[in-house]
Tab-separated table of N, CA and C in Angstrom:
chain	number	residue	atom	x	y	z
A	355	MET	N	74.740	169.546	156.323
A	355	MET	CA	74.293	170.324	155.305
A	355	MET	C	75.565	171.310	154.748
A	356	SER	N	76.677	171.264	155.866
A	356	SER	CA	77.995	171.994	155.297
A	356	SER	C	78.911	171.257	154.180
A	357	ALA	N	78.321	170.307	153.745
A	357	ALA	CA	79.200	170.039	152.801
A	357	ALA	C	78.884	170.551	151.024
A	358	ASP	N	77.733	171.290	151.510
A	358	ASP	CA	77.184	171.930	149.925
A	358	ASP	C	77.350	173.737	150.208
A	359	PRO	N	77.805	174.204	148.853
A	359	PRO	CA	78.472	175.458	148.848
A	359	PRO	C	76.905	176.232	148.817
A	360	PRO	N	76.762	177.388	149.683
A	360	PRO	CA	76.016	177.860	150.415
A	360	PRO	C	74.815	178.536	149.338
A	361	GLN	N	75.223	178.757	148.260
A	361	GLN	CA	74.708	179.140	146.884
A	361	GLN	C	73.961	178.283	146.512
A	362	ARG	N	73.787	176.888	146.902
A	362	ARG	CA	72.990	176.134	146.483
A	362	ARG	C	72.293	175.467	147.690
A	363	ALA	N	70.932	175.435	146.970
A	363	ALA	CA	69.595	175.135	148.302
A	363	ALA	C	69.679	173.411	148.001
A	364	VAL	N	69.580	173.102	149.583
A	364	VAL	CA	69.408	171.540	149.539
A	364	VAL	C	67.751	171.367	149.812
A	365	GLU	N	66.887	170.649	149.078
A	365	GLU	CA	65.715	170.172	148.912
A	365	GLU	C	65.779	168.477	149.317
A	366	VAL	N	64.725	168.245	150.101
A	366	VAL	CA	64.590	166.841	151.295
A	366	VAL	C	63.255	165.982	150.671
A	367	ARG	N	63.375	165.415	149.816
A	367	ARG	CA	61.881	164.794	149.995
A	367	ARG	C	61.266	163.811	150.314
A	368	ARG	N	61.114	163.466	151.055
A	368	ARG	CA	60.178	162.217	151.960
A	368	ARG	C	59.497	161.480	151.044
A	369	SER	N	59.555	160.030	151.027
A	369	SER	CA	58.498	159.367	150.323
A	369	SER	C	58.374	158.209	150.973
A	370	ALA	N	57.031	157.865	151.470
A	370	ALA	CA	56.515	156.671	151.981
A	370	ALA	C	56.334	155.368	151.310
A	371	ARG	N	56.749	155.336	150.248
A	371	ARG	CA	57.176	154.374	149.256
A	371	ARG	C	58.688	154.073	149.135
A	372	ARG	N	59.532	154.794	149.394
A	372	ARG	CA	61.067	154.594	149.600
A	372	ARG	C	61.046	153.606	151.318
A	373	ARG	N	61.884	152.884	151.199
A	373	ARG	CA	62.074	151.995	152.530
A	373	ARG	C	63.240	152.368	153.067
A	374	ARG	N	64.129	152.116	151.845
A	374	ARG	CA	65.722	151.726	152.670
A	374	ARG	C	66.544	152.746	152.090
A	375	THR	N	66.379	153.156	150.228
A	375	THR	CA	67.430	153.544	149.875
A	375	THR	C	67.435	155.261	149.956
A	376	VAL	N	68.424	155.920	149.781
A	376	VAL	CA	68.547	157.062	149.688
A	376	VAL	C	69.362	157.860	148.808
A	377	SER	N	68.540	158.784	147.991
A	377	SER	CA	69.409	159.237	146.572
A	377	SER	C	69.575	160.596	146.679
A	378	ALA	N	70.830	161.053	145.510
A	378	ALA	CA	70.411	162.434	145.719
A	378	ALA	C	70.938	162.873	144.215
A	379	TYR	N	70.216	164.316	143.764
A	379	TYR	CA	70.474	164.527	142.300
A	379	TYR	C	70.827	166.168	142.675
A	380	ARG	N	71.413	166.578	141.372
A	380	ARG	CA	71.180	168.238	141.341
A	380	ARG	C	70.235	168.285	140.013
A	381	GLU	N	69.289	169.848	140.583
A	381	GLU	CA	68.394	170.175	139.904
A	381	GLU	C	68.556	171.692	140.008
A	382	GLY	N	69.177	172.168	138.796
A	382	GLY	CA	69.506	173.456	138.571
A	382	GLY	C	70.393	174.224	139.746
A	383	ASP	N	70.117	174.826	140.425
A	383	ASP	CA	70.838	175.906	141.616
A	383	ASP	C	70.748	174.797	142.729
A	384	ARG	N	70.092	173.722	142.949
A	384	ARG	CA	69.693	173.200	143.933
A	384	ARG	C	70.076	171.506	143.916
A	385	THR	N	70.130	170.730	145.450
A	385	THR	CA	70.516	169.514	145.457
A	385	THR	C	69.193	169.041	146.294
A	386	VAL	N	68.400	168.094	145.164
A	386	VAL	CA	67.238	167.278	145.949
A	386	VAL	C	67.679	165.834	146.222
A	387	VAL	N	67.331	165.521	147.675
A	387	VAL	CA	67.772	164.403	148.356
A	387	VAL	C	66.505	163.765	148.733
A	388	LEU	N	66.338	162.001	148.544
A	388	LEU	CA	65.344	161.556	148.709
A	388	LEU	C	65.538	160.456	149.751
A	389	ILE	N	64.582	161.105	150.396
A	389	ILE	CA	64.278	159.887	151.908
A	389	ILE	C	63.241	159.566	151.866
A	390	PRO	N	63.547	158.129	153.183
A	390	PRO	CA	62.353	157.329	153.013
A	390	PRO	C	61.362	158.163	154.531
A	391	ALA	N	60.064	158.275	154.191
A	391	ALA	CA	59.323	159.106	155.318
A	391	ALA	C	59.637	159.171	156.831
A	392	ARG	N	59.758	157.883	156.853
A	392	ARG	CA	60.062	157.172	158.443
A	392	ARG	C	60.886	157.823	159.223
A	393	MET	N	62.122	158.355	157.726
A	393	MET	CA	63.292	158.434	158.643
A	393	MET	C	63.485	159.374	159.568
A	394	SER	N	64.110	159.765	160.832
A	394	SER	CA	64.252	160.418	161.764
A	394	SER	C	65.342	162.042	161.222
A	395	GLU	N	64.839	163.155	162.142
A	395	GLU	CA	65.365	164.388	161.319
A	395	GLU	C	67.101	164.136	161.930
A	396	ALA	N	67.386	163.640	162.818
A	396	ALA	CA	68.958	163.320	162.605
A	396	ALA	C	68.954	162.315	161.402
A	397	GLU	N	68.488	161.080	161.394
A	397	GLU	CA	69.065	160.417	160.589
A	397	GLU	C	68.990	161.311	159.137
A	398	GLU	N	68.003	162.335	158.994
A	398	GLU	CA	68.013	162.909	157.332
A	398	GLU	C	69.008	163.840	157.657
A	399	ARG	N	69.680	164.779	158.766
A	399	ARG	CA	70.614	165.245	158.566
A	399	ARG	C	72.055	164.462	158.175
A	400	ARG	N	71.951	163.256	158.695
A	400	ARG	CA	73.362	162.262	158.678
A	400	ARG	C	73.626	162.419	156.731
A	401	TRP	N	72.182	161.675	156.661
A	401	TRP	CA	72.225	161.287	155.151
A	401	TRP	C	72.130	162.211	153.974
A	402	VAL	N	71.809	163.607	154.555
A	402	VAL	CA	72.000	164.832	153.423
A	402	VAL	C	73.526	165.190	153.222
A	403	GLY	N	74.078	164.833	154.648
A	403	GLY	CA	75.533	164.682	154.777
A	403	GLY	C	75.985	164.429	153.724
A	404	VAL	N	75.887	162.879	154.113
A	404	VAL	CA	76.456	161.599	153.276
A	404	VAL	C	76.480	161.913	151.711
A	405	MET	N	75.400	162.149	151.198
A	405	MET	CA	74.793	162.502	149.695
A	405	MET	C	75.384	163.558	149.216
A	406	LEU	N	75.786	164.676	149.927
A	406	LEU	CA	76.500	165.774	149.449
A	406	LEU	C	77.852	165.123	149.145
A	407	ASP	N	78.272	164.828	150.449
A	407	ASP	CA	80.117	164.440	149.825
A	407	ASP	C	79.582	163.298	149.004
A	408	LYS	N	79.247	163.065	148.699
A	408	LYS	CA	79.327	161.597	147.662
A	408	LYS	C	78.697	162.286	146.199
A	409	LEU	N	77.932	163.189	146.205
A	409	LEU	CA	77.748	164.031	144.674
A	409	LEU	C	78.836	164.937	144.532
A	410	ALA	N	79.616	165.367	145.258
A	410	ALA	CA	80.528	166.181	145.645
A	410	ALA	C	81.974	165.332	144.488
A	411	ALA	N	82.113	163.905	145.324
A	411	ALA	CA	83.153	163.120	144.823
A	411	ALA	C	82.783	162.930	142.979
A	412	GLN	N	81.722	162.615	142.917
A	412	GLN	CA	81.480	162.391	141.733
A	412	GLN	C	81.640	163.584	140.624
A	413	GLU	N	81.550	164.685	140.964
A	413	GLU	CA	81.664	166.103	140.221
A	413	GLU	C	83.182	166.055	140.308
A	414	GLY	N	83.358	166.355	141.384
A	414	GLY	CA	85.361	166.226	141.566
A	414	GLY	C	86.093	165.184	140.107
A	415	ARG	N	85.343	163.958	140.269
A	415	ARG	CA	86.219	163.141	139.224
A	415	ARG	C	86.021	163.651	137.829
A	416	ARG	N	84.810	164.594	137.740
A	416	ARG	CA	84.886	165.084	136.182
A	416	ARG	C	86.461	165.746	135.765
A	417	VAL	N	86.507	165.537	134.562
A	417	VAL	CA	87.744	166.888	134.388
A	417	VAL	C	87.177	167.899	133.259
A	418	LEU	N	87.659	168.703	133.482
A	418	LEU	CA	87.426	170.103	133.323
A	418	LEU	C	88.380	170.494	132.202
A	419	GLY	N	87.375	171.046	131.075
A	419	GLY	CA	88.978	171.826	129.997
A	419	GLY	C	89.150	172.949	130.341
A	420	ASP	N	90.369	173.172	129.580
A	420	ASP	CA	91.008	174.870	129.704
A	420	ASP	C	89.257	175.703	129.804
A	421	ALA	N	88.350	175.500	128.865
A	421	ALA	CA	87.388	176.464	128.521
A	421	ALA	C	86.886	176.808	129.688
A	422	GLU	N	86.516	175.299	130.304
A	422	GLU	CA	85.406	175.333	131.796
A	422	GLU	C	85.958	176.041	132.907
A	423	LEU	N	86.924	175.655	132.821
A	423	LEU	CA	87.836	176.109	134.085
A	423	LEU	C	88.111	177.497	133.664
A	424	THR	N	88.123	178.227	132.855
A	424	THR	CA	88.216	179.768	132.525
A	424	THR	C	86.469	180.114	132.807
A	425	ALA	N	85.372	179.735	132.584
A	425	ALA	CA	84.359	180.094	132.787
A	425	ALA	C	83.938	179.491	134.238
A	426	ARG	N	84.811	178.828	134.856
A	426	ARG	CA	84.432	178.636	136.331
A	426	ARG	C	85.469	179.992	137.565
A	427	ALA	N	86.542	180.103	136.466
A	427	ALA	CA	87.190	181.033	137.456
A	427	ALA	C	86.168	182.653	137.247
A	428	GLU	N	85.719	182.361	135.948
A	428	GLU	CA	84.864	184.058	135.994
A	428	GLU	C	83.680	183.988	136.889
A	429	ARG	N	82.945	182.879	137.088
A	429	ARG	CA	81.797	182.553	137.960
A	429	ARG	C	82.556	182.929	139.170
A	430	LEU	N	83.788	182.673	139.748
A	430	LEU	CA	83.808	182.660	141.378
A	430	LEU	C	84.372	184.012	141.535
A	431	SER	N	85.060	184.616	140.095
A	431	SER	CA	85.264	185.873	140.567
A	431	SER	C	84.148	186.998	140.569
A	432	GLU	N	83.242	186.314	140.318
A	432	GLU	CA	81.963	187.160	139.909
A	432	GLU	C	81.159	186.681	141.331
A	433	GLN	N	81.273	185.855	141.801
A	433	GLN	CA	80.453	185.359	143.230
A	433	GLN	C	81.398	186.288	144.507
A	434	TYR	N	82.869	185.960	144.680
A	434	TYR	CA	82.999	186.319	145.359
A	434	TYR	C	84.282	187.445	145.620
A	435	PHE	N	84.459	188.108	144.320
A	435	PHE	CA	85.437	189.348	144.018
A	435	PHE	C	84.629	190.298	143.388
A	436	GLY	N	83.575	190.052	143.018
A	436	GLY	CA	82.421	191.158	142.664
A	436	GLY	C	82.870	191.357	140.856
A	437	GLY	N	83.532	190.163	140.088
A	437	GLY	CA	84.344	190.315	139.110
A	437	GLY	C	85.347	191.264	138.863
A	438	ARG	N	85.900	191.563	140.249
A	438	ARG	CA	87.033	192.703	139.697
A	438	ARG	C	88.608	191.895	139.165
A	439	ALA	N	88.328	190.159	139.861
A	439	ALA	CA	89.891	189.700	139.532
A	439	ALA	C	89.247	188.824	137.801
A	440	ARG	N	90.122	189.421	136.939
A	440	ARG	CA	89.846	188.863	135.337
A	440	ARG	C	91.297	188.669	134.848
A	441	PRO	N	91.178	186.915	135.141
A	441	PRO	CA	92.502	186.381	134.240
A	441	PRO	C	92.273	186.274	132.809
A	442	SER	N	93.421	186.469	132.162
A	442	SER	CA	93.368	186.536	130.556
A	442	SER	C	93.438	185.206	130.300
A	443	THR	N	94.287	184.478	131.220
A	443	THR	CA	94.126	182.691	130.569
A	443	THR	C	94.259	182.078	131.923
A	444	VAL	N	93.153	180.606	131.894
A	444	VAL	CA	93.435	180.066	132.936
A	444	VAL	C	93.287	178.418	132.194
A	445	ARG	N	94.748	177.932	132.671
A	445	ARG	CA	94.646	176.234	132.115
A	445	ARG	C	95.159	175.535	133.404
A	446	TRP	N	95.318	174.098	132.490
A	446	TRP	CA	95.950	173.426	133.321
A	446	TRP	C	97.414	172.956	133.005
A	447	VAL	N	97.998	172.520	133.738
A	447	VAL	CA	99.612	172.541	133.306
A	447	VAL	C	99.830	171.229	133.840
A	448	THR	N	101.046	170.569	133.494
A	448	THR	CA	101.869	169.595	134.013
A	448	THR	C	103.017	169.187	134.248
A	449	ASN	N	103.399	170.686	134.681
A	449	ASN	CA	104.896	170.856	134.868
A	449	ASN	C	104.716	171.162	136.564
A	450	GLN	N	104.057	171.205	137.426
A	450	GLN	CA	103.517	171.887	138.264
A	450	GLN	C	103.583	170.766	139.321
A	451	ASN	N	104.957	170.370	140.191
A	451	ASN	CA	104.304	168.878	140.785
A	451	ASN	C	104.537	169.391	142.439
A	452	THR	N	105.074	170.598	142.718
A	452	THR	CA	105.050	171.175	144.248
A	452	THR	C	104.239	172.180	144.647
A	453	ARG	N	103.784	172.652	143.358
A	453	ARG	CA	102.689	173.581	144.454
A	453	ARG	C	100.710	173.309	143.000
A	454	TRP	N	100.319	173.983	143.556
A	454	TRP	CA	98.804	173.779	143.560
A	454	TRP	C	98.064	174.616	142.114
A	455	GLY	N	99.044	175.444	142.002
A	455	GLY	CA	98.512	176.841	141.285
A	455	GLY	C	99.619	177.695	141.235
A	456	SER	N	99.536	178.501	140.233
A	456	SER	CA	100.106	179.800	140.169
A	456	SER	C	99.953	180.852	139.372
A	457	CYS	N	99.806	181.990	139.604
A	457	CYS	CA	99.308	183.228	139.139
A	457	CYS	C	100.311	184.473	138.481
A	458	THR	N	100.220	184.978	137.295
A	458	THR	CA	101.044	185.978	136.918
A	458	THR	C	100.392	187.131	137.170
A	459	PRO	N	100.180	187.853	137.916
A	459	PRO	CA	99.266	189.168	137.700
A	459	PRO	C	100.033	189.906	136.712
A	460	SER	N	101.090	190.086	136.324
A	460	SER	CA	101.029	191.137	135.465
A	460	SER	C	100.464	190.437	133.750
A	461	GLU	N	100.631	189.464	133.767
A	461	GLU	CA	100.054	188.814	132.686
A	461	GLU	C	98.671	188.321	132.809
A	462	GLY	N	98.611	188.562	133.600
A	462	GLY	CA	96.956	187.755	134.571
A	462	GLY	C	96.506	186.337	133.935
A	463	SER	N	97.481	185.612	134.033
A	463	SER	CA	97.347	184.236	133.501
A	463	SER	C	97.597	183.222	135.292
A	464	ILE	N	96.831	182.217	134.869
A	464	ILE	CA	96.602	181.504	136.127
A	464	ILE	C	96.720	180.332	135.270
A	465	ARG	N	97.782	179.057	135.832
A	465	ARG	CA	97.721	177.682	135.594
A	465	ARG	C	97.531	176.885	136.849
A	466	LEU	N	96.848	175.875	136.920
A	466	LEU	CA	96.487	175.047	137.750
A	466	LEU	C	97.146	173.620	137.229
A	467	SER	N	97.529	172.929	138.503
A	467	SER	CA	98.494	171.589	138.370
A	467	SER	C	97.567	170.547	137.617
A	468	HIS	N	97.936	169.965	137.522
A	468	HIS	CA	97.123	168.934	136.512
A	468	HIS	C	96.700	167.594	137.856
A	469	ARG	N	97.444	167.920	138.826
A	469	ARG	CA	97.301	167.195	139.892
A	469	ARG	C	95.683	167.095	140.790
A	470	LEU	N	95.609	168.426	140.385
A	470	LEU	CA	93.988	168.809	140.633
A	470	LEU	C	92.753	168.010	140.343
A	471	GLN	N	93.187	167.676	139.015
A	471	GLN	CA	92.165	166.938	138.664
A	471	GLN	C	91.551	165.700	138.938
A	472	GLY	N	90.226	165.912	139.162
A	472	GLY	CA	89.565	164.291	140.235
A	472	GLY	C	89.309	164.670	141.595
A	473	MET	N	89.890	166.092	141.877
A	473	MET	CA	89.654	166.222	143.361
A	473	MET	C	88.426	166.920	143.610
A	474	PRO	N	87.638	167.035	145.080
A	474	PRO	CA	86.188	167.781	145.458
A	474	PRO	C	86.048	168.917	144.046
A	475	GLU	N	85.220	169.144	143.881
A	475	GLU	CA	84.828	170.218	143.659
A	475	GLU	C	85.332	171.871	144.376
A	476	TYR	N	84.638	171.646	145.548
A	476	TYR	CA	85.305	172.544	146.322
A	476	TYR	C	86.831	172.964	146.693
A	477	VAL	N	87.500	171.493	146.299
A	477	VAL	CA	89.250	171.855	146.245
A	477	VAL	C	89.758	172.631	145.431
A	478	VAL	N	89.314	172.561	143.917
A	478	VAL	CA	89.527	173.370	142.595
A	478	VAL	C	89.019	174.437	142.737
A	479	ASP	N	87.884	174.848	143.302
A	479	ASP	CA	87.267	176.310	143.585
A	479	ASP	C	88.204	177.125	144.424
A	480	TYR	N	88.579	176.546	145.774
A	480	TYR	CA	89.510	177.262	146.287
A	480	TYR	C	90.980	177.725	145.678
A	481	VAL	N	91.435	176.314	145.009
A	481	VAL	CA	92.777	176.947	144.634
A	481	VAL	C	92.436	177.816	143.480
A	482	LEU	N	91.398	177.970	142.745
A	482	LEU	CA	91.374	179.177	141.367
A	482	LEU	C	91.021	180.184	142.609
A	483	LEU	N	90.069	180.279	143.461
A	483	LEU	CA	90.174	181.579	144.131
A	483	LEU	C	91.405	182.094	144.643
A	484	HIS	N	92.036	181.180	145.003
A	484	HIS	CA	93.094	181.502	145.699
A	484	HIS	C	94.096	182.411	144.459
A	485	GLU	N	94.202	181.498	143.385
A	485	GLU	CA	94.930	182.222	142.036
A	485	GLU	C	94.358	183.578	141.813
A	486	LEU	N	92.752	183.834	141.637
A	486	LEU	CA	92.227	184.962	141.764
A	486	LEU	C	92.525	186.283	142.579
A	487	ALA	N	92.663	185.762	143.872
A	487	ALA	CA	92.898	186.786	144.717
A	487	ALA	C	94.409	187.353	144.703
A	488	HIS	N	95.331	186.455	143.739
A	488	HIS	CA	96.521	187.171	143.410
A	488	HIS	C	96.420	188.276	142.094
A	489	LEU	N	95.428	187.942	141.691
A	489	LEU	CA	95.576	189.375	140.571
A	489	LEU	C	94.946	190.426	140.880
A	490	LEU	N	94.479	190.798	142.235
A	490	LEU	CA	93.990	191.348	142.990
A	490	LEU	C	95.109	192.126	144.339
A	491	VAL	N	95.821	190.896	144.959
A	491	VAL	CA	96.761	191.422	145.780
A	491	VAL	C	97.911	189.942	145.496
A	492	PRO	N	98.780	190.668	145.046
A	492	PRO	CA	99.678	189.842	144.568
A	492	PRO	C	100.733	189.051	145.809
A	493	GLY	N	101.161	189.433	147.009
A	493	GLY	CA	101.637	188.760	147.980
A	493	GLY	C	99.899	187.759	149.019
A	494	HIS	N	100.950	187.422	150.103
A	494	HIS	CA	100.303	186.498	150.728
A	494	HIS	C	100.043	187.623	152.077
A	495	GLY	N	99.755	188.485	152.101
A	495	GLY	CA	99.470	189.547	153.489
A	495	GLY	C	98.225	189.460	153.505
A	496	PRO	N	97.627	190.515	154.512
A	496	PRO	CA	96.279	190.432	155.329
A	496	PRO	C	95.420	190.011	154.421
A	497	ARG	N	95.568	191.791	153.993
A	497	ARG	CA	94.484	191.718	152.671
A	497	ARG	C	94.349	190.626	151.626
A	498	PHE	N	95.076	189.726	151.179
A	498	PHE	CA	94.997	188.929	150.480
A	498	PHE	C	94.199	187.705	151.115
A	499	TRP	N	94.471	187.452	152.724
A	499	TRP	CA	93.788	186.180	153.010
A	499	TRP	C	92.917	186.859	153.319
A	500	GLU	N	92.362	188.177	153.646
A	500	GLU	CA	90.525	188.963	154.007
A	500	GLU	C	89.877	188.543	152.527
A	501	LEU	N	90.313	188.559	151.698
A	501	LEU	CA	89.817	188.421	150.426
A	501	LEU	C	89.385	187.003	150.044
A	502	LEU	N	90.294	185.801	150.802
A	502	LEU	CA	90.149	184.254	150.772
A	502	LEU	C	88.440	183.994	151.719
A	503	GLU	N	88.413	184.786	153.008
A	503	GLU	CA	87.911	184.576	153.774
A	503	GLU	C	86.268	184.880	153.626
A	504	ALA	N	85.853	185.331	152.010
A	504	ALA	CA	84.784	184.905	151.633
A	504	ALA	C	84.491	183.403	151.533
A	505	TYR	N	85.332	182.845	150.522
A	505	TYR	CA	84.835	181.433	150.667
A	505	TYR	C	84.741	181.059	151.240
A	506	PRO	N	83.462	180.065	151.920
A	506	PRO	CA	83.493	179.194	153.360
A	506	PRO	C	83.937	178.104	153.468
A	507	ARG	N	84.471	177.784	152.065
A	507	ARG	CA	85.205	176.413	152.748
A	507	ARG	C	86.442	175.919	152.556
A	508	THR	N	87.651	177.586	152.355
A	508	THR	CA	88.587	177.560	152.522
A	508	THR	C	89.515	176.667	153.347
A	509	GLU	N	88.949	176.509	154.612
A	509	GLU	CA	89.516	175.670	155.833
A	509	GLU	C	89.499	174.393	155.126
A	510	ARG	N	88.395	173.817	154.966
A	510	ARG	CA	88.260	172.936	154.530
A	510	ARG	C	89.035	172.281	153.111
A	511	ALA	N	89.411	173.088	152.184
A	511	ALA	CA	90.004	172.950	151.252
A	511	ALA	C	91.529	172.920	151.382
A	512	ARG	N	91.959	173.635	152.160
A	512	ARG	CA	93.119	173.753	152.734
A	512	ARG	C	93.900	172.412	153.366
A	513	GLY	N	93.010	172.199	154.377
A	513	GLY	CA	93.215	170.636	155.079
A	513	GLY	C	93.061	169.678	154.080
A	514	TYR	N	92.220	169.484	153.134
A	514	TYR	CA	92.114	168.194	152.310
A	514	TYR	C	93.528	168.164	151.543
A	515	LEU	N	94.073	169.587	150.859
A	515	LEU	CA	95.011	169.716	150.503
A	515	LEU	C	96.132	169.276	151.243
A	516	GLU	N	96.189	169.537	152.398
A	516	GLU	CA	97.579	169.185	153.612
A	516	GLU	C	97.132	167.943	153.550
A	517	GLY	N	96.406	167.113	154.260
A	517	GLY	CA	96.013	165.733	154.170
A	517	GLY	C	96.746	165.031	152.541
A	518	VAL	N	96.465	165.344	151.746
A	518	VAL	CA	97.360	164.536	150.245
A	518	VAL	C	98.793	165.383	150.216
A	519	VAL	N	99.299	165.945	151.120
A	519	VAL	CA	100.758	166.140	150.989
A	519	VAL	C	101.047	165.293	151.683
A	520	ALA	N	100.497	165.326	153.077
A	520	ALA	CA	100.965	164.645	154.225
A	520	ALA	C	100.723	163.145	153.657
A	521	ALA	N	100.055	162.765	153.062
A	521	ALA	CA	99.809	161.235	152.435
A	521	ALA	C	101.131	161.166	151.512
A	522	GLU	N	101.124	161.895	150.570
A	522	GLU	CA	102.598	161.959	149.488
A	522	GLU	C	103.699	161.281	150.141
A	523	ARG	N	103.592	161.657	151.723
A	523	ARG	CA	105.360	161.571	152.289
A	523	ARG	C	105.295	160.424	153.101
A	524	LEU	N	104.141	159.772	153.438
A	524	LEU	CA	104.036	158.526	154.016
A	524	LEU	C	105.106	157.138	153.450
A	525	PRO	N	105.866	156.505	154.527
A	525	PRO	CA	106.669	155.754	153.385
A	525	PRO	C	105.629	154.685	152.712
A	526	THR	N	106.239	153.927	151.870
A	526	THR	CA	105.470	152.900	150.619
A	526	THR	C	106.100	151.840	151.327
A	527	VAL	N	105.033	150.499	151.545
A	527	VAL	CA	105.980	149.576	152.084
A	527	VAL	C	106.367	148.603	150.392
A	528	PRO	N	107.124	147.961	150.908
A	528	PRO	CA	107.748	147.384	149.468
A	528	PRO	C	106.722	145.925	148.998
A	529	ALA	N	106.591	145.744	148.179
A	529	ALA	CA	105.566	144.920	147.549
A	529	ALA	C	105.410	143.654	148.340
A	530	ASP	N	107.292	142.955	148.465
A	530	ASP	CA	107.425	141.708	148.886
A	530	ASP	C	107.260	141.436	150.342
A	531	ALA	N	107.101	142.953	151.229
A	531	ALA	CA	107.211	143.211	152.343
A	531	ALA	C	105.868	142.814	152.659
A	532	GLU	N	104.403	143.614	151.953
A	532	GLU	CA	103.414	142.801	152.424
A	532	GLU	C	102.485	141.332	152.666
A	533	ASP	N	103.199	140.580	152.105
A	533	ASP	CA	103.023	139.029	152.192
A	533	ASP	C	103.332	138.775	153.417
């Protein structure tokens, strides 16, 4: 169940009529996973993880507009920093190809690279929180990283981004060499 943010509860509903299929959907602040009644607890745990990852991937493909991005930043600031990080602007930009986001604390502006669009929700949240933390602590010292420890998916998001960077560095096979 680690694929779901801690603030969202997971409810598993077993059905005797359901034979093989597993499905999941969001219902308010919780995730509902529908499984066959005969499924073992181990299978249930595995399928809950699979379905949470699948939902996160679907949600990650949605592109947020700047207004939605701003609202999300405000929500994250409230949840993880007690509302202390208050950006004046939060927006997508297309001119950041070597960094995921940037923040100008003196202006209160946060910019996220368009390359994040389509990545899982928890990754975008991590980058937003990273930039929000810069509104409170400008550098990358111990106080800065202590702030980010509050987000439970920091390591996972950082690993995801490191994987993206590593994949971009892999050599490409010329089209005629594939045959």
